[in-house]
Coordinates of C-alpha atoms and ligand atoms in Angstrom, one line a residue:
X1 CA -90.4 25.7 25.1
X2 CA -87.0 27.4 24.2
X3 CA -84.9 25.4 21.8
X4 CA -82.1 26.5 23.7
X5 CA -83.0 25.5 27.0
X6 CA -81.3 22.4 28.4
X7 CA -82.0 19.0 28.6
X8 CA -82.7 17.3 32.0
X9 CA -81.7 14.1 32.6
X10 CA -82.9 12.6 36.3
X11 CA -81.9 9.4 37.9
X12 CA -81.3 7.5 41.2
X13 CA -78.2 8.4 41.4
X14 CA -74.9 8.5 39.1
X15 CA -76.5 5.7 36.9
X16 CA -77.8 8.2 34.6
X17 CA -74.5 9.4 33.9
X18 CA -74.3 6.2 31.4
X19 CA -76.3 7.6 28.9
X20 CA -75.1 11.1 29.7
X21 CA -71.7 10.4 28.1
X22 CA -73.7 8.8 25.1
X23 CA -75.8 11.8 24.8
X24 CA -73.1 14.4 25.0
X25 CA -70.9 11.9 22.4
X26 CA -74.0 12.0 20.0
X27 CA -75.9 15.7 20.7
X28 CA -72.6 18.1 21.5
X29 CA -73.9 21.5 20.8
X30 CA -76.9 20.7 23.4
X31 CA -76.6 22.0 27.0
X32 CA -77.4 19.5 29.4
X33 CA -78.9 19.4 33.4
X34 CA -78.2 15.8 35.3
X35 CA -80.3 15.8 38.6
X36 CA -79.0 12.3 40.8
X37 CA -80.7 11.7 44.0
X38 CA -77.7 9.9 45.3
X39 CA -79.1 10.2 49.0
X40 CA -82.5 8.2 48.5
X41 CA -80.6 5.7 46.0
X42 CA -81.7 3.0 45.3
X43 CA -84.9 3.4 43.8
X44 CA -85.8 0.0 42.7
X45 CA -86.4 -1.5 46.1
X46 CA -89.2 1.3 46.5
X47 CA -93.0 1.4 46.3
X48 CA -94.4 3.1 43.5
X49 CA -96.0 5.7 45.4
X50 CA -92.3 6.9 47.0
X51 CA -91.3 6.6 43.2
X52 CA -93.7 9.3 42.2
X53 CA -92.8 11.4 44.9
X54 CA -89.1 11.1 44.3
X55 CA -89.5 11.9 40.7
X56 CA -92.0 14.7 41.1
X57 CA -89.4 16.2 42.9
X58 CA -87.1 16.0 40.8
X59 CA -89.0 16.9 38.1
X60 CA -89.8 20.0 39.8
X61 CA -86.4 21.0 40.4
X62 CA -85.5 20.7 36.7
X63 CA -88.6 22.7 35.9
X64 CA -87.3 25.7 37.8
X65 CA -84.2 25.5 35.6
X66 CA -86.2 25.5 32.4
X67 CA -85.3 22.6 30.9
X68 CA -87.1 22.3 27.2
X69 CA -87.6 18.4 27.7
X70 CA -86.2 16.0 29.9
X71 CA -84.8 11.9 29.7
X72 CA -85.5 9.6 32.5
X73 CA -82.2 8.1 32.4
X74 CA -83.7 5.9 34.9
X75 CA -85.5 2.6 33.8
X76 CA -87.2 2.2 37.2
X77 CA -88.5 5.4 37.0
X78 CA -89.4 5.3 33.4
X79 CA -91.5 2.2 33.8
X80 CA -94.2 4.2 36.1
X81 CA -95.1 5.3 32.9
X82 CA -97.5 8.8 32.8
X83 CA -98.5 9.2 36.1
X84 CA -95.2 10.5 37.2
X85 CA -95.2 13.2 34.5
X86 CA -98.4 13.7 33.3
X87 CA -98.4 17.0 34.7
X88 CA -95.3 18.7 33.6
X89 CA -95.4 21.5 31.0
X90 CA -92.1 19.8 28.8
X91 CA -91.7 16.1 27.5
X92 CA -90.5 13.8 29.1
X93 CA -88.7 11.0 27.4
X94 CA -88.8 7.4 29.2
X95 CA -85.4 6.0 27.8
X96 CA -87.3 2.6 28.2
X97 CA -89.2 3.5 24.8
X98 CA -86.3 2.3 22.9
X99 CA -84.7 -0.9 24.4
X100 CA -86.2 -2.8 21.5
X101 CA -84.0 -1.0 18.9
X102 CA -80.9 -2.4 19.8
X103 CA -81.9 -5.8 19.5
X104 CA -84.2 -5.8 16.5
X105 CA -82.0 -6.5 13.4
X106 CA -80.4 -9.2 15.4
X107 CA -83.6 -11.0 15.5
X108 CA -82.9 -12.6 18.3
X109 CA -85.4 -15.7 19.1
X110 CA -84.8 -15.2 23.2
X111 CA -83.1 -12.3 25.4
X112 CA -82.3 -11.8 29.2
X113 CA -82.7 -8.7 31.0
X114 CA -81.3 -7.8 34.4
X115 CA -82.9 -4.5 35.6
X116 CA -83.7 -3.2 39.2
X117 CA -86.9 -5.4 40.7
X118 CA -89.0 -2.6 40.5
X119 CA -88.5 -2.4 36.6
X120 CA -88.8 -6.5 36.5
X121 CA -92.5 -6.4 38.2
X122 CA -93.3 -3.9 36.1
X123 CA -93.3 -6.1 33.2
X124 CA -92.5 -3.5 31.1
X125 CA -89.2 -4.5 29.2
X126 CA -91.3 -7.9 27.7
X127 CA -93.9 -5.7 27.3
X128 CA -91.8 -3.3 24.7
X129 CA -89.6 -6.3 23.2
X130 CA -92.5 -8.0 22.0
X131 CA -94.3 -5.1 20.4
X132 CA -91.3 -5.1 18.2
X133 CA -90.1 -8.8 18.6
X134 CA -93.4 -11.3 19.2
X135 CA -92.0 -14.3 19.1
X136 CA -88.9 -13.4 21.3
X137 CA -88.7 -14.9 24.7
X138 CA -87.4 -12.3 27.7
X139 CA -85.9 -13.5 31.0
X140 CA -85.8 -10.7 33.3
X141 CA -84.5 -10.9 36.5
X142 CA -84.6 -8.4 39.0
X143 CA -81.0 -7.4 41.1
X144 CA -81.7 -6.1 44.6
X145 CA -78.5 -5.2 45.8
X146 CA -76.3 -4.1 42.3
X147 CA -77.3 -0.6 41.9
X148 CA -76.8 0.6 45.4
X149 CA -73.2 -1.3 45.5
X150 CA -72.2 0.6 42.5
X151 CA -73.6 3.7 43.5
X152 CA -71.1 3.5 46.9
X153 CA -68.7 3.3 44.2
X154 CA -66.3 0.5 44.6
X155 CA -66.7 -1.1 41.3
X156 CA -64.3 -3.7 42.1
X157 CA -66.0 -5.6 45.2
X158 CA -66.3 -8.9 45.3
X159 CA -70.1 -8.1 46.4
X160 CA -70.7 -6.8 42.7
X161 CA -69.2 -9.9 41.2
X162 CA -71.6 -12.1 43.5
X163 CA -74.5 -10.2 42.8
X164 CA -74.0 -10.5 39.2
X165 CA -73.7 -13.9 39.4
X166 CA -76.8 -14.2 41.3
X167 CA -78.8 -12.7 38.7
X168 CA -76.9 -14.1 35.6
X169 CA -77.3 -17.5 36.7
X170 CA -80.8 -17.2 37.7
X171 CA -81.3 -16.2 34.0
X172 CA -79.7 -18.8 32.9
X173 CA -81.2 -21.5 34.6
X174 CA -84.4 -20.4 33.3
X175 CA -83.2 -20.1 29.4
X176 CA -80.3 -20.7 27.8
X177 CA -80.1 -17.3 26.8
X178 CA -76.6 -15.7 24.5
X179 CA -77.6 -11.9 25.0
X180 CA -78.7 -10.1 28.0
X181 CA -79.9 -6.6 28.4
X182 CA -78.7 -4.5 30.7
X183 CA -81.8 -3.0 32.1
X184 CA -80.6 -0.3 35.0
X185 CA -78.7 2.6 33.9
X186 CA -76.3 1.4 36.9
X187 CA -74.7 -1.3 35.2
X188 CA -72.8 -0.2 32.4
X189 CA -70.4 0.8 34.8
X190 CA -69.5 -2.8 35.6
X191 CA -69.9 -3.9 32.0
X192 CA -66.0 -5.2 32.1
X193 CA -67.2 -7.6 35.1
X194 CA -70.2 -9.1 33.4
X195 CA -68.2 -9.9 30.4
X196 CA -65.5 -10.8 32.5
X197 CA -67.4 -13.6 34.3
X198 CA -69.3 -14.8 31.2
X199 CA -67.5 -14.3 28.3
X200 CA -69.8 -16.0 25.5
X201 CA -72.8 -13.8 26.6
X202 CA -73.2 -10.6 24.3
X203 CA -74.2 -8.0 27.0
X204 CA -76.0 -5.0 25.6
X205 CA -75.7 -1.3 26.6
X206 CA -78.6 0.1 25.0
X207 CA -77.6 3.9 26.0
X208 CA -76.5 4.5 22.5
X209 CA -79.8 3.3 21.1
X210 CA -81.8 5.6 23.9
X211 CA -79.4 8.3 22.9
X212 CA -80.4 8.1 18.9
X213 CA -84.2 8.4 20.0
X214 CA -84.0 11.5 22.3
X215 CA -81.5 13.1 19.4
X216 CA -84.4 11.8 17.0
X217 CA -87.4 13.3 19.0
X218 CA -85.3 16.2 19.5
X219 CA -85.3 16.7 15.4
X220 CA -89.0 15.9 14.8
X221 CA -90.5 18.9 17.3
X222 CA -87.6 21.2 16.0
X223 CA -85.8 21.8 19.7
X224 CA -82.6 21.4 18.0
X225 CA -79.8 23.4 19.7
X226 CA -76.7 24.2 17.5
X227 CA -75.2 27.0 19.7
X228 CA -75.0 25.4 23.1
X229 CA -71.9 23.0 25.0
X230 CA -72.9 23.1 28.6
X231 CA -73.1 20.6 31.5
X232 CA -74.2 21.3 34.8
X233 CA -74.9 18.2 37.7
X234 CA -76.8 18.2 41.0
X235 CA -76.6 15.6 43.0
X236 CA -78.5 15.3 46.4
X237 CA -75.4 12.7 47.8
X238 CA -71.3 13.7 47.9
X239 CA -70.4 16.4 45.6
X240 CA -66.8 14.3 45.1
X241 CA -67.9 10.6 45.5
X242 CA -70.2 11.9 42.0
X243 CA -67.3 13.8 40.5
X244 CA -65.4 10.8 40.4
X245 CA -67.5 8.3 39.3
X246 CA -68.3 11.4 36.3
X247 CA -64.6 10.9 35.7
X248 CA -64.7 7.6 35.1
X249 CA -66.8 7.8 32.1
X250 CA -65.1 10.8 30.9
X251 CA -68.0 13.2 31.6
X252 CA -66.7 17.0 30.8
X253 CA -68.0 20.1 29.0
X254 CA -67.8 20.6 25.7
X255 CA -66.2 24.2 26.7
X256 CA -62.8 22.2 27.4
X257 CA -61.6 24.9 29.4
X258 CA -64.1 24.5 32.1
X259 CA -64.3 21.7 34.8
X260 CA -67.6 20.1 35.2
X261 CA -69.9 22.4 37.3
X262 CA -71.0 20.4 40.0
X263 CA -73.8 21.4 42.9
X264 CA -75.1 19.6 45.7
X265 CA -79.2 20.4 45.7
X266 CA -81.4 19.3 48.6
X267 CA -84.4 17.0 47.7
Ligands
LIG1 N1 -80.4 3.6 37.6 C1 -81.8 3.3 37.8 C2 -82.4 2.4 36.8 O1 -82.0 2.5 35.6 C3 -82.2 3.0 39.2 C4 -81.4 2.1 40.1 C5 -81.8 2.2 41.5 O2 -81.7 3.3 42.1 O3 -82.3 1.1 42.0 O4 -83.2 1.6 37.1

């Protein structure tokens, strides 16, 4: 693999673009790819075999643009595990690797989690706390509808506010729990409404933590690139539906002089 090549990130949809913005904030000089499959978003209400599918599509596509690694900025796709990437010539990051490491030195004795259902089932978020954190006790709870409605893009519908409160409360009930994950790359983008509604729960982002262990991994197979800037995104939905919701976060080339360069791909 070139060090130069770029890094791909995949995800449902514009979720990914969460951990983008960390990524670029923390890794500058790197050129970076970000595939969203906007038109079959959601993928957490999908079996796993559609999952593989989707993914190995995707993964295909970044392939032919000779990525060096990529990140599943996706946790519902990242908790397949292997058999979605196993065959792929380049890494492949899952940025569910590293949830642990931004609750660890708070030692936290319990932790909620609100992720897609598919990621939930999976089992795989208690699974990677307590490697790290035996003794901590994890309430997930799986949101069927909150991806999708931030997706459409709307972030201030009352629908998102309900659904929230759906899942919040259903933690809640279960354990009286003062931090809670956020567990789909979706939600970030509604952070201000989550703390909004609840304002003595510590919600955690852990994009910046995910970000520190690509830039880490990055470091230890010396793929380093100092001499590159560049951003380029394909999404399979509305080129300016994505553009905007990019906006919002800030999203742009490192070049400052150029806009973001923005194709619609068919998956
Ligand atoms: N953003 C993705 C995740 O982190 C998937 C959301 C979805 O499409 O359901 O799980």
């Amino acid at each position: 693999m070139n060090k130069n090549g770029a890094i791909g990130f995949m995800d449902s949809g514009v979720g990914g673009l969460t951990v983008l913005a960390e990524a670029i904030k923390q890794m500058p000089d790197e050129n970076f790819i970000y595939l969203g499959d906007s038109k079959n978003c959601p993928f957490g209400n999908k079996s796993a075999e559609e999952l593989v599918n989707l993914g190995g599509d995707m993964l295909r596509f970044l392939e032919s643009k000779k990525v060096k690694c990529v990140m599943l900025a996706c946790n519902t796709m990242s908790s397949l595990g292997e058999v979605l990437y196993r065959d792929f010539p380049f890494p492949v990051y899952r940025i569910i690797t590293s949830v642990a490491d931004s609750i660890e030195d708070k030692n936290l004795s319990a932790v909620g989690v609100i992720a897609t259902e598919f990621t939930v089932r999976s089992g795989v978020y208690k699974e990677i706390i307590n490697k790290s954190l035996p003794d901590c006790k994890v309430v997930a709870v799986g949101s069927k509808n909150l991806a999708r409605l931030v997706e459409d893009g709307d972030l201030k519908s009352p629908l998102i506010k309900e659904e929230i409160k759906l899942s919040v409360d259903k933690i809640l009930t279960e354990y009286p729990v003062k931090d809670i994950m956020l567990g789909c790359t979706h939600f970030p983008f509604v952070m201000d409404v989550f703390r909004s509604l609840y304002p003595d729960i510590n919600f955690i982002d852990p994009a910046a933590a995910q970000c520190r262990y690509l830039s880490k991994m990055l470091k230890q197979e010396d793929m380093v690139n100092q001499n590159g800037g560049s951003l380029e995104i394909y999404t399979s939905g509305d080129i300016n539906a994505f553009l905007n919701t990019a906006n919002l976060l800030g999203i742009k080339q490192a070049d400052k002089s150029a806009t973001i360069n923005i194709n619609e791909v068919q998956l």
